[in-house]
CSV table of C-alpha atoms in Angstrom, one decimal:
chain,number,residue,atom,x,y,z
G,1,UNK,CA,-95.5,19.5,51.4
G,2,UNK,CA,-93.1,17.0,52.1
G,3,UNK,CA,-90.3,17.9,54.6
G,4,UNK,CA,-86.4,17.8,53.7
G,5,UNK,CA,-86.5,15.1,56.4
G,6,UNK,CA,-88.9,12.8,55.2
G,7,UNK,CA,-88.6,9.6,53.2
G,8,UNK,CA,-89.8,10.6,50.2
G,9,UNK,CA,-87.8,13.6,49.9
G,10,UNK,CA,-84.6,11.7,50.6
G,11,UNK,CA,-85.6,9.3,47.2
G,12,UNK,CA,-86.6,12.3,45.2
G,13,UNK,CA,-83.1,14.0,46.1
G,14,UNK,CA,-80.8,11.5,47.2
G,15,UNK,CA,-77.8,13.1,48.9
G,16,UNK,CA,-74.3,13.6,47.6
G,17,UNK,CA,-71.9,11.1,48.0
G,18,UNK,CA,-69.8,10.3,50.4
G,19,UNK,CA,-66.0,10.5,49.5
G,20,UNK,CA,-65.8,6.8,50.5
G,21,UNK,CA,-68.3,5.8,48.0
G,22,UNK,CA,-65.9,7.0,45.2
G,23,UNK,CA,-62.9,4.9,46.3
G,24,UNK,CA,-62.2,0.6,45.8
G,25,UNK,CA,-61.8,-0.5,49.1
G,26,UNK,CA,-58.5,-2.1,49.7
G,27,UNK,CA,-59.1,-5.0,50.2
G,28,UNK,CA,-61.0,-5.8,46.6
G,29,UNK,CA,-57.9,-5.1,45.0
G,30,UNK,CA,-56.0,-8.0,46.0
G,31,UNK,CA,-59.2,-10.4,45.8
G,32,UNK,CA,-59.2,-12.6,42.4
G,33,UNK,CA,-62.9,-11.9,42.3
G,34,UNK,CA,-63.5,-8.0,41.5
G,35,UNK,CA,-66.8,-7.9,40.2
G,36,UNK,CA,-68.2,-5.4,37.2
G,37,UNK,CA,-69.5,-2.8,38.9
G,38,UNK,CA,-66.2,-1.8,41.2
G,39,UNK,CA,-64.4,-2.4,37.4
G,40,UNK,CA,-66.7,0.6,35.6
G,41,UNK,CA,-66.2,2.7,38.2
G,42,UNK,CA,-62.5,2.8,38.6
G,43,UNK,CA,-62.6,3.1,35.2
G,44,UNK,CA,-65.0,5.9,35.6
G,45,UNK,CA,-62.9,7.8,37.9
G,46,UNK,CA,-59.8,7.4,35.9
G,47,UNK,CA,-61.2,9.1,33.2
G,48,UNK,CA,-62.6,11.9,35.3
G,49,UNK,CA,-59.6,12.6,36.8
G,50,UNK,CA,-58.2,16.2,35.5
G,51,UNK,CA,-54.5,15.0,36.5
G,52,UNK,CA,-54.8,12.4,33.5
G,53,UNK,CA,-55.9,14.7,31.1
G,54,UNK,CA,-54.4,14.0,27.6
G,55,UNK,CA,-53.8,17.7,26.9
G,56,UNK,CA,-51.0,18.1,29.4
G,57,UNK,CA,-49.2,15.2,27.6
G,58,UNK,CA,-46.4,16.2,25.3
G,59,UNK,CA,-46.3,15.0,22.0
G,60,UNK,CA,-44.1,12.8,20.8
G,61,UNK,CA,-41.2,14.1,17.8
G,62,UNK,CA,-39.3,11.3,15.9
G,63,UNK,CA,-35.9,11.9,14.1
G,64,UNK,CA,-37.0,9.8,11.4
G,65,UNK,CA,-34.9,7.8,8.8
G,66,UNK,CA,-31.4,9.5,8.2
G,67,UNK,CA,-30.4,10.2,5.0
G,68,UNK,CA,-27.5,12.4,3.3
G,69,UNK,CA,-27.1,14.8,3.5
G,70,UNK,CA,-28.7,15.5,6.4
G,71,UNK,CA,-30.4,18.3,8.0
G,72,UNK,CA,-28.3,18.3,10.8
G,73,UNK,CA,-26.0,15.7,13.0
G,74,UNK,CA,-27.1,14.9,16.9
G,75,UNK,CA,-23.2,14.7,17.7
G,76,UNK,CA,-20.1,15.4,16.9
G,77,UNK,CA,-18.2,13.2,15.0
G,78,UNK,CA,-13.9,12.9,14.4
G,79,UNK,CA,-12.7,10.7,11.8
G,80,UNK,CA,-10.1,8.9,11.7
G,81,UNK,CA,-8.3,6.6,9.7
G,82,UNK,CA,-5.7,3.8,11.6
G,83,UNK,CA,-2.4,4.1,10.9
G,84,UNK,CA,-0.1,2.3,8.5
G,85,UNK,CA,-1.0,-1.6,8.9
G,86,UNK,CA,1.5,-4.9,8.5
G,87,UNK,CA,0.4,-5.2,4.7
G,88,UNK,CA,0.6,-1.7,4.2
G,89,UNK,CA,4.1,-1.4,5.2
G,90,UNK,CA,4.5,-4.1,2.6
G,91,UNK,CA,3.5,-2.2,-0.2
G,92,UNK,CA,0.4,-5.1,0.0
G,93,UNK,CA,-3.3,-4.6,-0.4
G,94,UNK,CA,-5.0,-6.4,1.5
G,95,UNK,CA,-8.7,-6.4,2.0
G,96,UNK,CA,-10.5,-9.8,2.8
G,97,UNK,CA,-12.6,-9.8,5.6
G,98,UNK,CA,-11.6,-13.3,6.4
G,99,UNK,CA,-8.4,-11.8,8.0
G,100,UNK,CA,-9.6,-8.6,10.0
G,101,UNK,CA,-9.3,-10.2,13.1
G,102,UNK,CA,-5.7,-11.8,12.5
G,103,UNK,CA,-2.8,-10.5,14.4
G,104,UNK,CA,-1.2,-10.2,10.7
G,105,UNK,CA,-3.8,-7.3,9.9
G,106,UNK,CA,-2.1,-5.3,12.9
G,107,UNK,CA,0.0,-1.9,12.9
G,108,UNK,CA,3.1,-1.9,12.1
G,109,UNK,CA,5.8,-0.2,13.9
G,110,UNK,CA,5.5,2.9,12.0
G,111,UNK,CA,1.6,2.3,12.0
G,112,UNK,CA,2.0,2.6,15.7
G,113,UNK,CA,3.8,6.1,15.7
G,114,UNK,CA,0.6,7.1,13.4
G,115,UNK,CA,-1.9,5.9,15.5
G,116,UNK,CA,0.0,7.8,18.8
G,117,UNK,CA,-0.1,11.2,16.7
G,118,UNK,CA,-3.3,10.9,15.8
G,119,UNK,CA,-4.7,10.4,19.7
G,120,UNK,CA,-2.6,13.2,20.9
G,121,UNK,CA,-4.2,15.3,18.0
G,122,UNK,CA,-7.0,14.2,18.9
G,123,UNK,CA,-5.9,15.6,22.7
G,124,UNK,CA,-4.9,18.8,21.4
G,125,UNK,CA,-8.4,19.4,19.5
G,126,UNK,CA,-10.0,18.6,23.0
G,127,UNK,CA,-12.4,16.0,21.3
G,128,UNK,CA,-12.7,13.8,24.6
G,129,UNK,CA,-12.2,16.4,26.9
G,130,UNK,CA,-16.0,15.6,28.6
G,131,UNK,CA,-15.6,11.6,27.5
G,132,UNK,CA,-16.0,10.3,24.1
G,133,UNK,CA,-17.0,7.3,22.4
G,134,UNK,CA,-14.7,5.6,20.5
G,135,UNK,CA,-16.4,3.0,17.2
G,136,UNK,CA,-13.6,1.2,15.7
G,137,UNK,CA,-13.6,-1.5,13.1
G,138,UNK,CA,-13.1,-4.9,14.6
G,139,UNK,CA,-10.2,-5.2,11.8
G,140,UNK,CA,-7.4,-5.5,14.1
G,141,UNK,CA,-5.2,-2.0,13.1
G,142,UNK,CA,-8.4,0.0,13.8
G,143,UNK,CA,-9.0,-1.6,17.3
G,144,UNK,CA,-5.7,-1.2,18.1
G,145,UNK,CA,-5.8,2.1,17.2
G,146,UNK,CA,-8.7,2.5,19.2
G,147,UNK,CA,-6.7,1.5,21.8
G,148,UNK,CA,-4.1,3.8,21.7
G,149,UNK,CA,-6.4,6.7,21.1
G,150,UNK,CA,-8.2,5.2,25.0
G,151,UNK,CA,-5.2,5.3,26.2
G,152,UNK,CA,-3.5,8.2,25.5
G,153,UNK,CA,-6.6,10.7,25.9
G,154,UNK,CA,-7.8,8.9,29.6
G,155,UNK,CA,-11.0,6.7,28.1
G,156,UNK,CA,-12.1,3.8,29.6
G,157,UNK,CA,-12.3,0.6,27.4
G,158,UNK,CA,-16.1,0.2,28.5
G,159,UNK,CA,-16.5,3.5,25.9
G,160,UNK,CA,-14.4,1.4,22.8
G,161,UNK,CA,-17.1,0.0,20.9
G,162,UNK,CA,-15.9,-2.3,18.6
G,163,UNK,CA,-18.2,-2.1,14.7
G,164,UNK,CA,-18.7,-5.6,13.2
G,165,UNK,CA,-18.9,-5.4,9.6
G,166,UNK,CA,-20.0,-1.8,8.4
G,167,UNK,CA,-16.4,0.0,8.8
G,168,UNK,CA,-15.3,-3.4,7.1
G,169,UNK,CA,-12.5,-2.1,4.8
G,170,UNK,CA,-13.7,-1.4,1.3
G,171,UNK,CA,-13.6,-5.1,-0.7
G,172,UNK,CA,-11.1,-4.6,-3.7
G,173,UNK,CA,-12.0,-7.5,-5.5
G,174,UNK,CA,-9.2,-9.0,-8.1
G,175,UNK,CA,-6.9,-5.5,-6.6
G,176,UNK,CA,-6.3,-8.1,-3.4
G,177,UNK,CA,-2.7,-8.7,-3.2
G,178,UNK,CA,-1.8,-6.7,-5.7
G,179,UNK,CA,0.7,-3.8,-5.2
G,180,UNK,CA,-1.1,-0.4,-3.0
G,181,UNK,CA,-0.5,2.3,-5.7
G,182,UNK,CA,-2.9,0.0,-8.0
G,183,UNK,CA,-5.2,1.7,-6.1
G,184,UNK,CA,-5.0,4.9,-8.3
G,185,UNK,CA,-6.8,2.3,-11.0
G,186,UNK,CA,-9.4,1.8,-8.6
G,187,UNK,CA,-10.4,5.5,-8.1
G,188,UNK,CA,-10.3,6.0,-11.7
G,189,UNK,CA,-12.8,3.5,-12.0
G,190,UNK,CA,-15.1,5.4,-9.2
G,191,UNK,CA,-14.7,8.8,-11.4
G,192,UNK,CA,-16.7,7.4,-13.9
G,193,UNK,CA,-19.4,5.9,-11.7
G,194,UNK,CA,-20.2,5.3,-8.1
G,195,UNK,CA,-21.6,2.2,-9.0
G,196,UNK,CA,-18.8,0.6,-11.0
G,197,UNK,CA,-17.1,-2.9,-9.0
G,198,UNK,CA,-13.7,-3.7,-9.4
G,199,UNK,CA,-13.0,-6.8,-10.7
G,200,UNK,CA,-14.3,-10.3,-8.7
G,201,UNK,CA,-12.1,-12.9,-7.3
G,202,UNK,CA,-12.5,-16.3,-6.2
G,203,UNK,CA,-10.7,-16.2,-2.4
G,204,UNK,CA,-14.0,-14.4,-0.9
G,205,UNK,CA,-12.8,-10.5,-0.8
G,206,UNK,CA,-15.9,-8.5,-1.8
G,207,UNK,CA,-15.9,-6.2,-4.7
G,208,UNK,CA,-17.0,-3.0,-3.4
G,209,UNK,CA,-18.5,-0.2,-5.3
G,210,UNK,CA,-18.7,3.8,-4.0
G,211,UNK,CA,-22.5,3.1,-3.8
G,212,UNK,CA,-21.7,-0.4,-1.6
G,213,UNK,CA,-19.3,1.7,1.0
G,214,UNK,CA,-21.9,4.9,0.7
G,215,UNK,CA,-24.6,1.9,1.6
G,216,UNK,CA,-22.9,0.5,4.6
G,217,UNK,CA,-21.6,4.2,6.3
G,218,UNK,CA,-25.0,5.5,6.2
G,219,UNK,CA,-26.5,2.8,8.1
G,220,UNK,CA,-23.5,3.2,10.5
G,221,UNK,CA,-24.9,7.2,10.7
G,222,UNK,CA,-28.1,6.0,10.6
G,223,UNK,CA,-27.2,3.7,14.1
G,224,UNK,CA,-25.0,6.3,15.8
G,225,UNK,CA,-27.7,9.0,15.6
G,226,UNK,CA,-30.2,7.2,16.8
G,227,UNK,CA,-28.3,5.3,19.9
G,228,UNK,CA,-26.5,8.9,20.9
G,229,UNK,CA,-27.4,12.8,21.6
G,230,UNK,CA,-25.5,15.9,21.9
G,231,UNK,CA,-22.5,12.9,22.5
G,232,UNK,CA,-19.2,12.9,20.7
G,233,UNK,CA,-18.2,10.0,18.1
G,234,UNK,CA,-14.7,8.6,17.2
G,235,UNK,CA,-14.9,6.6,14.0
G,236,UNK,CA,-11.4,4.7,13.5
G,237,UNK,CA,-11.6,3.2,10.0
G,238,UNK,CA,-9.0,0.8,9.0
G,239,UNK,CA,-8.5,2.3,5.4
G,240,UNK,CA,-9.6,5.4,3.4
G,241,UNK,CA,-12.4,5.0,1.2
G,242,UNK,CA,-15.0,4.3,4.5
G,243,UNK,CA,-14.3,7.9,5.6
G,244,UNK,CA,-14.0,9.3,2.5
G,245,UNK,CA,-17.3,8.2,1.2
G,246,UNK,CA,-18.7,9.2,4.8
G,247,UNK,CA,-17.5,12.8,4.5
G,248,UNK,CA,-18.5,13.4,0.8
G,249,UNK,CA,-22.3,11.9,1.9
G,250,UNK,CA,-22.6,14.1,4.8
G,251,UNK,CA,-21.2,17.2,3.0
G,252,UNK,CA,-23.2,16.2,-0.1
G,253,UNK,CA,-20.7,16.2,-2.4
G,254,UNK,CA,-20.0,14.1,-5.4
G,255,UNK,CA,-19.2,10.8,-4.7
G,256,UNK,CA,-17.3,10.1,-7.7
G,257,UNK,CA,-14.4,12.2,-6.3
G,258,UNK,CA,-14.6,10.8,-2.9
G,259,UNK,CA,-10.7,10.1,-3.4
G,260,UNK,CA,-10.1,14.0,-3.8
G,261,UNK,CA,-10.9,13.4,-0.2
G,262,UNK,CA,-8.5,10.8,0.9
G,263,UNK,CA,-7.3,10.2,4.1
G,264,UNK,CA,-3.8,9.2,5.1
G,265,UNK,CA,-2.8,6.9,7.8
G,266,UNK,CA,-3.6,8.1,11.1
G,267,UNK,CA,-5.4,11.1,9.8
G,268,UNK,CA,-7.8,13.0,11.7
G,269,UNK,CA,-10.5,15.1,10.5
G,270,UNK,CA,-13.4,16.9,12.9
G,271,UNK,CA,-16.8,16.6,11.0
G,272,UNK,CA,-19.6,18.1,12.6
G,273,UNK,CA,-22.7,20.2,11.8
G,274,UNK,CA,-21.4,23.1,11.3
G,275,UNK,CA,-19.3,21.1,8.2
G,276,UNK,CA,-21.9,20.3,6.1
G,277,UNK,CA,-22.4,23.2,3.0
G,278,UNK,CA,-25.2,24.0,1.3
G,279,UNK,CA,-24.4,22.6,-2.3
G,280,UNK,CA,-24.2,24.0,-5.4
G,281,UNK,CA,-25.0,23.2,-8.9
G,282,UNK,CA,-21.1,23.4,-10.7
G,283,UNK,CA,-21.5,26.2,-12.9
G,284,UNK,CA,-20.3,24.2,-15.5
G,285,UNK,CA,-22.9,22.7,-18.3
G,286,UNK,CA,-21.0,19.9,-19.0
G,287,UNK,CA,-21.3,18.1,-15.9
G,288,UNK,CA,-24.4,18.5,-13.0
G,289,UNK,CA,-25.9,16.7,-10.3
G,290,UNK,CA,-29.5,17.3,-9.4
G,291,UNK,CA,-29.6,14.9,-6.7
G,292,UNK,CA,-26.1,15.3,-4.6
G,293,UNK,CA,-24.3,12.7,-3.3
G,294,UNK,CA,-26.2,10.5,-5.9
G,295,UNK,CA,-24.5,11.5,-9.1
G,296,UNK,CA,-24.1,9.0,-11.7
C-alpha cells in the first residue's frame, strides 16, 4: 500500500488549499495585464460568497404612474390661491402668459393684505411647523405671495420653488380683457363639458378647457409625489380654476362643477389623504358618472 506520504498518494489526493490560493494577489490588481485564469476565479469566488447572496436583497416597490384619484398622497399638501392681483383690482381678466413675469401681474395693495392672512393661516394650522416646501407659479402675484408666506412662517427662500408653466393661470381665450364677472359665462360653459374651450384669440392667451387645467395639475401631482415623501407641499396658484380642478381630481369629483369649489383670493385649503372620499354614484338617474373625475 502506498503511504499518506508518498508521491503518489499526494496526486491521488491532493491537499486542501491554502487560504492564499483563494485570494488575487495585490499586486495583479493594478497590473493592465490580468490574465484569464485570475479573472474566472475572482469571479468564482464572488459568486460563492454567502454575503452576496441575492436572497438577502430586498425587492424593489415602484409608486407607479399617478392618476386621480389616487390611492393615497405621499405628502401633505395646502392650497392656496394668491391674493387679489393689479388686474384683478381692476375688475380686468387677465390671463396671457406672455405677462406672468411682469411687475404689472403683481399684488395689489389689498392683494398684499390677502396674501399676509393667508401665511399667518397658514401659521395658525401649523403647516410648516417642521419646514415646508413652498411651489409657486412663476406668475409674479403667486411668487410674491410665496414670498410673504417664507417670510412670515420662518422659510428659507432655498425651499420656494418657483413652477414654470403647469400652475400657469387657466388661458381664457377671447374672455382676456374682458370684465372678471364674465367669468360666470365661462363656468357655465364647463357645466356642460369638461372639454368645452372658450373662445380663441389672436394675442397668444391660450384657451383652456377643465380637461387642459385637469392635464397640466396632474402632471404637477404626478412630479411632486415622486420628487417628495412624508414632506409637506404649499401650492400658491395665481387664480382659481388650477386648485379647483386639483381638488375635484384628487377628491374624485365631477369636474364639471369644479367652480362649486372656487377659491377666493388668498384662500387656504388643507388637502391631504385623509380628504379624499370614496365616491358615489348620485342617486339620481338622470345624471351618472361611471368613471369619476372623467365625466362628460
Amino acid at each position: 500500500m502506498l503511504s499518506s506520504s508518498s508521491p503518489a498518494a499526494t496526486a491521488a489526493h491532493p491537499p486542501p488549499p491554502s487560504p492564499e490560493t483563494n485570494q488575487i494577489p495585490l499586486n495583479l490588481l493594478s497590473s493592465p495585464q490580468i490574465n484569464r485564469r485570475y479573472l474566472f476565479k475572482a469571479l468564482s469566488l464572488c459568486l460563492a460568497a454567502p454575503s452576496l447572496s441575492f436572497s438577502t436583497v430586498a425587492p424593489a416597490y415602484p409608486r407607479g404612474l399617478f392618476q386621480m384619484p389616487p390611492l393615497r398622497l405621499s405628502n401633505r399638501y395646502y392650497l392656496v390661491r394668491a391674493g387679489e392681483s393689479d388686474y384683478e383690482s381692476l375688475g380686468i381678466i387677465n390671463t396671457n402668459p406672455v405677462a406672468k413675469t411682469s411687475v404689472d401681474s403683481g399684488l395689489s395693495e389689498k392683494g398684499k393684505k390677502q396674501t399676509v392672512r393667508a401665511a399667518l393661516q397658514l401659521k395658525a394650522m401649523g403647516a410648516c411647523d417642521r419646514n415646508c416646501w413652498l411651489w409657486p407659479s412663476i406668475t409674479q402675484r403667486a411668487y410674491q405671495a410665496a414670498e410673504i408666506i417664507a417670510s412670515i412662517n420662518g422659510i428659507s427662500r432655498s425651499y420656494i420653488v418657483p413652477e414654470y408653466s403647469f400652475l400657469d393661470a387657466r388661458g381664457l381665450g377671447a374672455y382676456e380683457g374682458k370684465k372678471l364677472d364674465s367669468i360666470s359665462e365661462v363656468y357655465a360653459l364647463d357645466s356642460i363639458s369638461m372639454k368645452t374651450k372658450p373662445p380663441p384669440i389672436s394675442d397668444g392667451t391660450p384657451n383652456e378647457s377643465v380637461s387642459d387645467v385637469f392635464v397640466r395639475v396632474t402632471q404637477l401631482m404626478s412630479i411632486l409625489e415622486t420628487q417628495y415623501s412624508e414632506d409637506t407641499i404649499v401650492i400658491v396658484s395665481p387664480d382659481s380654476d388650477n386648485l379647483s380642478v386639483l381638488q375635484a381630481g384628487i377628491q374624485g369629483l365631477d369636474l364639471r362643477r369644479h367652480s362649486e369649489l372656487y377659491f377666493g383670493p388668498g384662500e387656504v385649503r388643507l388637502l391631504d389623504a385623509n380628504s379624499i372620499p370614496v365616491y358615489k354614484q348620485p342617486a339620481s338617474g338622470v345624471y351618472k358618472c361611471t368613471n369619476p373625475p372623467n365625466c362628460d
